[in-house]
Amino acid sequence: QVQLVGSGGGLVQAGGSLRLSCTASGSIGSINTMGWYRHPPGKEFEWVAAINSGGRTEFAETVKGRFTLSRDAKNKNMVYLQMNNLQPEDTAVYFCAYINQWALRGPYDYWGQGTQVTVSS
């Protein structure tokens, strides 16, 4: 089993930035992927970005160039999703996810609790 704890959501004005974090614990494999999804109000659940244990990252077209992913220098099981130039359409509940494989687009086996990001215009 793997447990995921996410944090960092909040309210920000358009053009602002937020950083989400997600920490994985438990049965962590040396080969793994941590991803982010979001669920905008009234819309479908969508994949946002992912990073694997080899350092490869991938981003949805809607966030490419604005969002970045990194792993904590001291705790490789902690991942940061840096979100810049946020827009109202980025408003959503964001979820981190994990799988003990290299699979940037999933499917993922474990999910965090979700954190709300609200961007005002």
Coordinates of N, CA and C in Angstrom, one line a residue:
Q1 N 0.8 -1.2 0.0 CA 0.0 0.0 0.0 C 0.9 1.3 0.0
V2 N 0.3 2.3 -0.6 CA 1.0 3.6 -0.7 C 0.0 4.6 -0.2
Q3 N 0.5 5.5 0.6 CA -0.3 6.6 1.1 C 0.2 7.9 0.5
L4 N -0.7 8.7 0.1 CA -0.4 10.0 -0.5 C -1.0 11.1 0.3
V5 N -0.2 12.2 0.6 CA -0.7 13.3 1.3 C -0.4 14.5 0.5
G6 N -1.4 15.2 0.1 CA -1.2 16.4 -0.7 C -1.6 17.7 0.1
S7 N -1.0 18.8 -0.3 CA -1.2 20.1 0.3 C -0.9 21.2 -0.6
G8 N -1.3 22.4 -0.2 CA -0.8 23.6 -1.0 C -1.9 24.3 -1.7
G9 N -3.1 23.8 -1.8 CA -4.1 24.5 -2.5 C -4.5 25.8 -1.9
G10 N -5.4 26.6 -2.5 CA -5.9 27.8 -2.0 C -6.6 28.7 -3.0
L11 N -6.7 30.0 -2.7 CA -7.4 30.9 -3.5 C -6.3 31.9 -4.0
V12 N -6.3 32.2 -5.3 CA -5.3 33.1 -5.9 C -6.0 33.9 -7.0
Q13 N -5.5 35.0 -7.3 CA -6.0 35.8 -8.4 C -5.4 35.4 -9.7
A14 N -6.1 35.6 -10.8 CA -5.6 35.3 -12.1 C -4.2 35.9 -12.3
G15 N -3.3 35.0 -12.9 CA -1.9 35.5 -13.1 C -1.0 35.1 -11.9
G16 N -1.6 34.7 -10.8 CA -0.8 34.3 -9.7 C -0.3 32.9 -9.7
S17 N 0.4 32.5 -8.6 CA 1.0 31.2 -8.6 C 0.6 30.4 -7.3
L18 N 0.7 29.1 -7.4 CA 0.5 28.3 -6.2 C 1.4 27.1 -6.4
R19 N 1.8 26.5 -5.3 CA 2.6 25.3 -5.4 C 1.9 24.2 -4.6
L20 N 1.6 23.1 -5.2 CA 1.1 21.9 -4.6 C 2.2 20.9 -4.3
S21 N 2.0 20.2 -3.2 CA 3.0 19.2 -2.9 C 2.2 17.9 -2.6
C22 N 2.9 16.8 -2.8 CA 2.4 15.5 -2.6 C 3.5 14.6 -2.1
T23 N 3.3 13.9 -1.0 CA 4.2 13.1 -0.4 C 3.7 11.6 -0.3
A24 N 4.5 10.7 -0.9 CA 4.1 9.3 -0.9 C 4.9 8.6 0.2
S25 N 4.2 7.6 0.8 CA 4.8 6.8 1.8 C 4.3 5.4 1.8
G26 N 5.0 4.5 2.4 CA 4.5 3.1 2.3 C 5.4 2.3 1.4
S27 N 4.8 1.5 0.6 CA 5.5 0.5 -0.3 C 6.0 1.2 -1.6
I28 N 7.0 2.1 -1.4 CA 7.5 2.9 -2.5 C 8.5 2.0 -3.3
G29 N 8.3 1.9 -4.6 CA 9.3 1.2 -5.4 C 10.3 2.1 -6.0
S30 N 11.5 1.6 -6.4 CA 12.5 2.4 -7.1 C 12.0 2.9 -8.4
I31 N 11.1 2.2 -9.0 CA 10.5 2.6 -10.3 C 9.1 3.0 -10.0
N32 N 8.9 4.3 -10.2 CA 7.5 4.8 -9.9 C 7.2 6.1 -10.7
T33 N 6.0 6.4 -10.6 CA 5.5 7.6 -11.3 C 4.5 8.3 -10.3
M34 N 4.6 9.6 -10.2 CA 3.7 10.4 -9.5 C 3.0 11.4 -10.4
G35 N 1.7 11.4 -10.4 CA 1.0 12.2 -11.3 C 0.0 13.1 -10.6
W36 N -0.6 14.1 -11.4 CA -1.6 15.0 -10.9 C -2.8 15.0 -11.9
Y37 N -3.9 15.0 -11.3 CA -5.2 15.1 -12.1 C -5.9 16.3 -11.4
R38 N -6.9 16.7 -12.2 CA -7.8 17.7 -11.6 C -9.2 17.5 -12.0
H39 N -10.2 18.0 -11.2 CA -11.6 17.9 -11.5 C -12.2 19.3 -11.4
P40 N -12.3 20.0 -12.6 CA -12.9 21.3 -12.6 C -14.4 21.2 -12.3
P41 N -15.0 22.2 -11.7 CA -16.5 22.1 -11.4 C -17.3 22.0 -12.7
G42 N -18.1 21.0 -12.7 CA -19.0 20.8 -13.9 C -18.3 20.2 -15.1
K43 N -17.1 19.8 -15.0 CA -16.3 19.2 -16.1 C -15.8 17.9 -15.7
E44 N -15.2 17.2 -16.7 CA -14.6 15.9 -16.5 C -13.3 16.0 -15.8
F45 N -13.0 14.9 -15.2 CA -11.7 14.6 -14.5 C -10.7 14.6 -15.6
E46 N -9.5 15.3 -15.4 CA -8.5 15.3 -16.4 C -7.1 15.2 -15.8
W47 N -6.3 14.5 -16.6 CA -4.9 14.4 -16.3 C -4.1 15.7 -16.5
V48 N -3.2 16.1 -15.6 CA -2.6 17.3 -15.7 C -1.1 17.2 -16.0
A49 N -0.4 16.3 -15.2 CA 1.1 16.2 -15.4 C 1.6 15.0 -14.6
A50 N 2.8 14.6 -14.9 CA 3.4 13.5 -14.2 C 4.9 13.5 -14.2
I51 N 5.5 12.9 -13.3 CA 7.0 12.8 -13.2 C 7.3 11.4 -12.8
N52 N 8.3 10.7 -13.5 CA 8.6 9.4 -13.0 C 9.9 9.4 -12.2
S53 N 10.3 8.3 -11.7 CA 11.5 8.3 -10.9 C 12.8 8.4 -11.7
G54 N 12.7 8.4 -13.0 CA 13.8 8.7 -13.8 C 14.0 10.1 -14.1
G55 N 13.0 10.9 -13.7 CA 13.0 12.4 -13.9 C 12.3 12.9 -15.1
R56 N 11.7 12.0 -15.8 CA 11.0 12.4 -17.0 C 9.6 13.0 -16.6
T57 N 9.3 14.1 -17.2 CA 8.0 14.8 -16.9 C 7.2 14.9 -18.2
E58 N 5.9 15.1 -18.0 CA 5.0 15.3 -19.1 C 3.8 16.1 -18.6
F59 N 3.3 17.0 -19.5 CA 2.3 17.9 -19.1 C 1.1 17.9 -20.1
A60 N -0.1 18.1 -19.6 CA -1.2 18.4 -20.6 C -1.0 19.7 -21.3
E61 N -1.5 19.7 -22.5 CA -1.3 20.9 -23.4 C -1.9 22.2 -22.7
T62 N -2.9 22.0 -21.9 CA -3.6 23.1 -21.3 C -2.7 23.8 -20.2
V63 N -1.7 23.1 -19.7 CA -0.9 23.7 -18.6 C 0.6 23.8 -19.0
K64 N 1.0 23.2 -20.2 CA 2.4 23.2 -20.6 C 2.9 24.7 -20.7
G65 N 4.1 24.9 -20.2 CA 4.6 26.2 -20.2 C 4.3 27.0 -18.9
R66 N 3.3 26.6 -18.2 CA 2.8 27.3 -17.0 C 3.1 26.5 -15.7
F67 N 3.0 25.2 -15.8 CA 3.2 24.3 -14.7 C 4.5 23.6 -14.8
T68 N 5.2 23.3 -13.7 CA 6.4 22.5 -13.7 C 6.3 21.5 -12.5
L69 N 7.0 20.5 -12.7 CA 7.1 19.4 -11.7 C 8.5 19.2 -11.2
S70 N 8.7 18.9 -9.9 CA 10.0 18.6 -9.4 C 9.9 17.7 -8.2
R71 N 11.0 17.1 -7.9 CA 11.0 16.3 -6.7 C 11.9 17.0 -5.6
D72 N 11.5 16.8 -4.4 CA 12.2 17.4 -3.3 C 13.6 16.9 -3.3
A73 N 14.6 17.8 -3.1 CA 16.0 17.4 -3.1 C 16.4 16.4 -2.0
K74 N 15.7 16.5 -0.8 CA 16.0 15.7 0.3 C 15.1 14.5 0.4
N75 N 13.9 14.6 -0.1 CA 12.9 13.5 0.0 C 12.3 13.2 -1.4
K76 N 12.9 12.2 -2.1 CA 12.5 12.0 -3.5 C 11.1 11.5 -3.6
N77 N 10.4 11.2 -2.5 CA 9.0 10.8 -2.5 C 8.1 11.9 -2.4
M78 N 8.6 13.1 -2.4 CA 7.8 14.4 -2.3 C 7.9 15.1 -3.7
V79 N 6.8 15.4 -4.2 CA 6.8 16.0 -5.5 C 6.1 17.4 -5.4
Y80 N 6.6 18.3 -6.1 CA 6.0 19.7 -6.2 C 5.4 19.9 -7.5
L81 N 4.2 20.4 -7.6 CA 3.6 20.9 -8.8 C 3.5 22.5 -8.7
Q82 N 4.4 23.1 -9.4 CA 4.4 24.6 -9.4 C 3.5 25.1 -10.5
M83 N 2.6 25.9 -10.1 CA 1.6 26.4 -11.0 C 1.7 27.9 -11.1
N84 N 2.1 28.4 -12.3 CA 2.3 29.8 -12.6 C 1.3 30.3 -13.5
N85 N 1.1 31.6 -13.6 CA 0.1 32.2 -14.5 C -1.2 31.5 -14.4
L86 N -1.7 31.3 -13.2 CA -3.0 30.6 -13.1 C -4.1 31.4 -13.7
Q87 N -5.1 30.7 -14.2 CA -6.2 31.3 -14.9 C -7.5 30.7 -14.3
P88 N -8.6 31.4 -14.4 CA -9.9 30.8 -13.8 C -10.2 29.4 -14.2
E89 N -9.8 29.1 -15.4 CA -10.1 27.7 -15.9 C -9.2 26.6 -15.2
D90 N -8.3 27.1 -14.4 CA -7.5 26.1 -13.7 C -8.1 25.8 -12.3
T91 N -9.2 26.4 -12.0 CA -10.0 26.2 -10.8 C -10.5 24.7 -10.8
A92 N -10.1 24.0 -9.8 CA -10.4 22.6 -9.7 C -10.0 22.0 -8.4
V93 N -10.4 20.8 -8.1 CA -9.8 20.0 -7.1 C -8.7 19.2 -7.7
Y94 N -7.5 19.3 -7.1 CA -6.3 18.7 -7.7 C -6.0 17.4 -6.8
F95 N -5.7 16.3 -7.5 CA -5.4 15.1 -6.9 C -4.0 14.6 -7.3
C96 N -3.2 14.1 -6.4 CA -2.0 13.4 -6.8 C -2.3 11.9 -6.8
A97 N -1.5 11.3 -7.6 CA -1.6 9.8 -7.8 C -0.3 9.2 -7.9
Y98 N -0.3 7.8 -7.8 CA 1.0 7.1 -7.7 C 0.8 5.7 -8.3
I99 N 1.9 5.3 -9.0 CA 1.9 3.9 -9.4 C 3.4 3.4 -9.4
N100 N 3.6 2.2 -9.0 CA 5.0 1.6 -9.0 C 5.4 1.1 -10.4
Q101 N 5.3 2.0 -11.3 CA 5.7 1.7 -12.7 C 6.1 3.1 -13.3
W102 N 6.7 3.0 -14.5 CA 6.9 4.2 -15.3 C 5.7 4.3 -16.2
A103 N 4.7 5.1 -15.9 CA 3.5 5.3 -16.6 C 3.0 6.7 -16.4
L104 N 3.5 7.6 -17.2 CA 3.2 9.0 -17.0 C 1.7 9.3 -17.1
R105 N 1.0 8.6 -18.0 CA -0.4 8.8 -18.3 C -1.3 7.9 -17.5
G106 N -0.7 7.1 -16.6 CA -1.4 6.2 -15.8 C -1.7 4.8 -16.5
P107 N -2.6 4.0 -16.0 CA -3.5 4.3 -14.9 C -2.8 4.2 -13.5
Y108 N -3.2 4.9 -12.6 CA -2.6 5.0 -11.3 C -3.3 4.1 -10.3
D109 N -2.6 3.6 -9.3 CA -3.1 2.7 -8.3 C -3.5 3.4 -7.0
Y110 N -2.9 4.5 -6.7 CA -3.1 5.1 -5.4 C -3.4 6.6 -5.6
W111 N -4.3 7.2 -4.8 CA -4.7 8.5 -4.9 C -4.7 9.3 -3.6
G112 N -4.3 10.6 -3.7 CA -4.4 11.4 -2.6 C -5.8 12.0 -2.3
Q113 N -6.0 12.8 -1.3 CA -7.3 13.2 -0.9 C -7.8 14.4 -1.7
G114 N -7.0 15.0 -2.5 CA -7.5 16.2 -3.2 C -7.4 17.5 -2.5
T115 N -7.0 18.5 -3.2 CA -6.9 19.8 -2.6 C -7.5 20.9 -3.6
Q116 N -8.2 21.8 -3.1 CA -8.9 22.8 -3.9 C -8.0 23.9 -4.3
V117 N -8.1 24.2 -5.6 CA -7.4 25.4 -6.1 C -8.5 26.3 -6.8
T118 N -8.6 27.5 -6.3 CA -9.6 28.4 -6.9 C -8.8 29.7 -7.4
V119 N -9.1 30.0 -8.7 CA -8.5 31.2 -9.3 C -9.6 32.2 -9.6
S120 N -9.5 33.3 -9.0 CA -10.5 34.4 -9.3 C -10.0 35.3 -10.4
S121 N -11.0 35.8 -11.2 CA -10.7 36.6 -12.3 C -10.6 38.1 -11.9

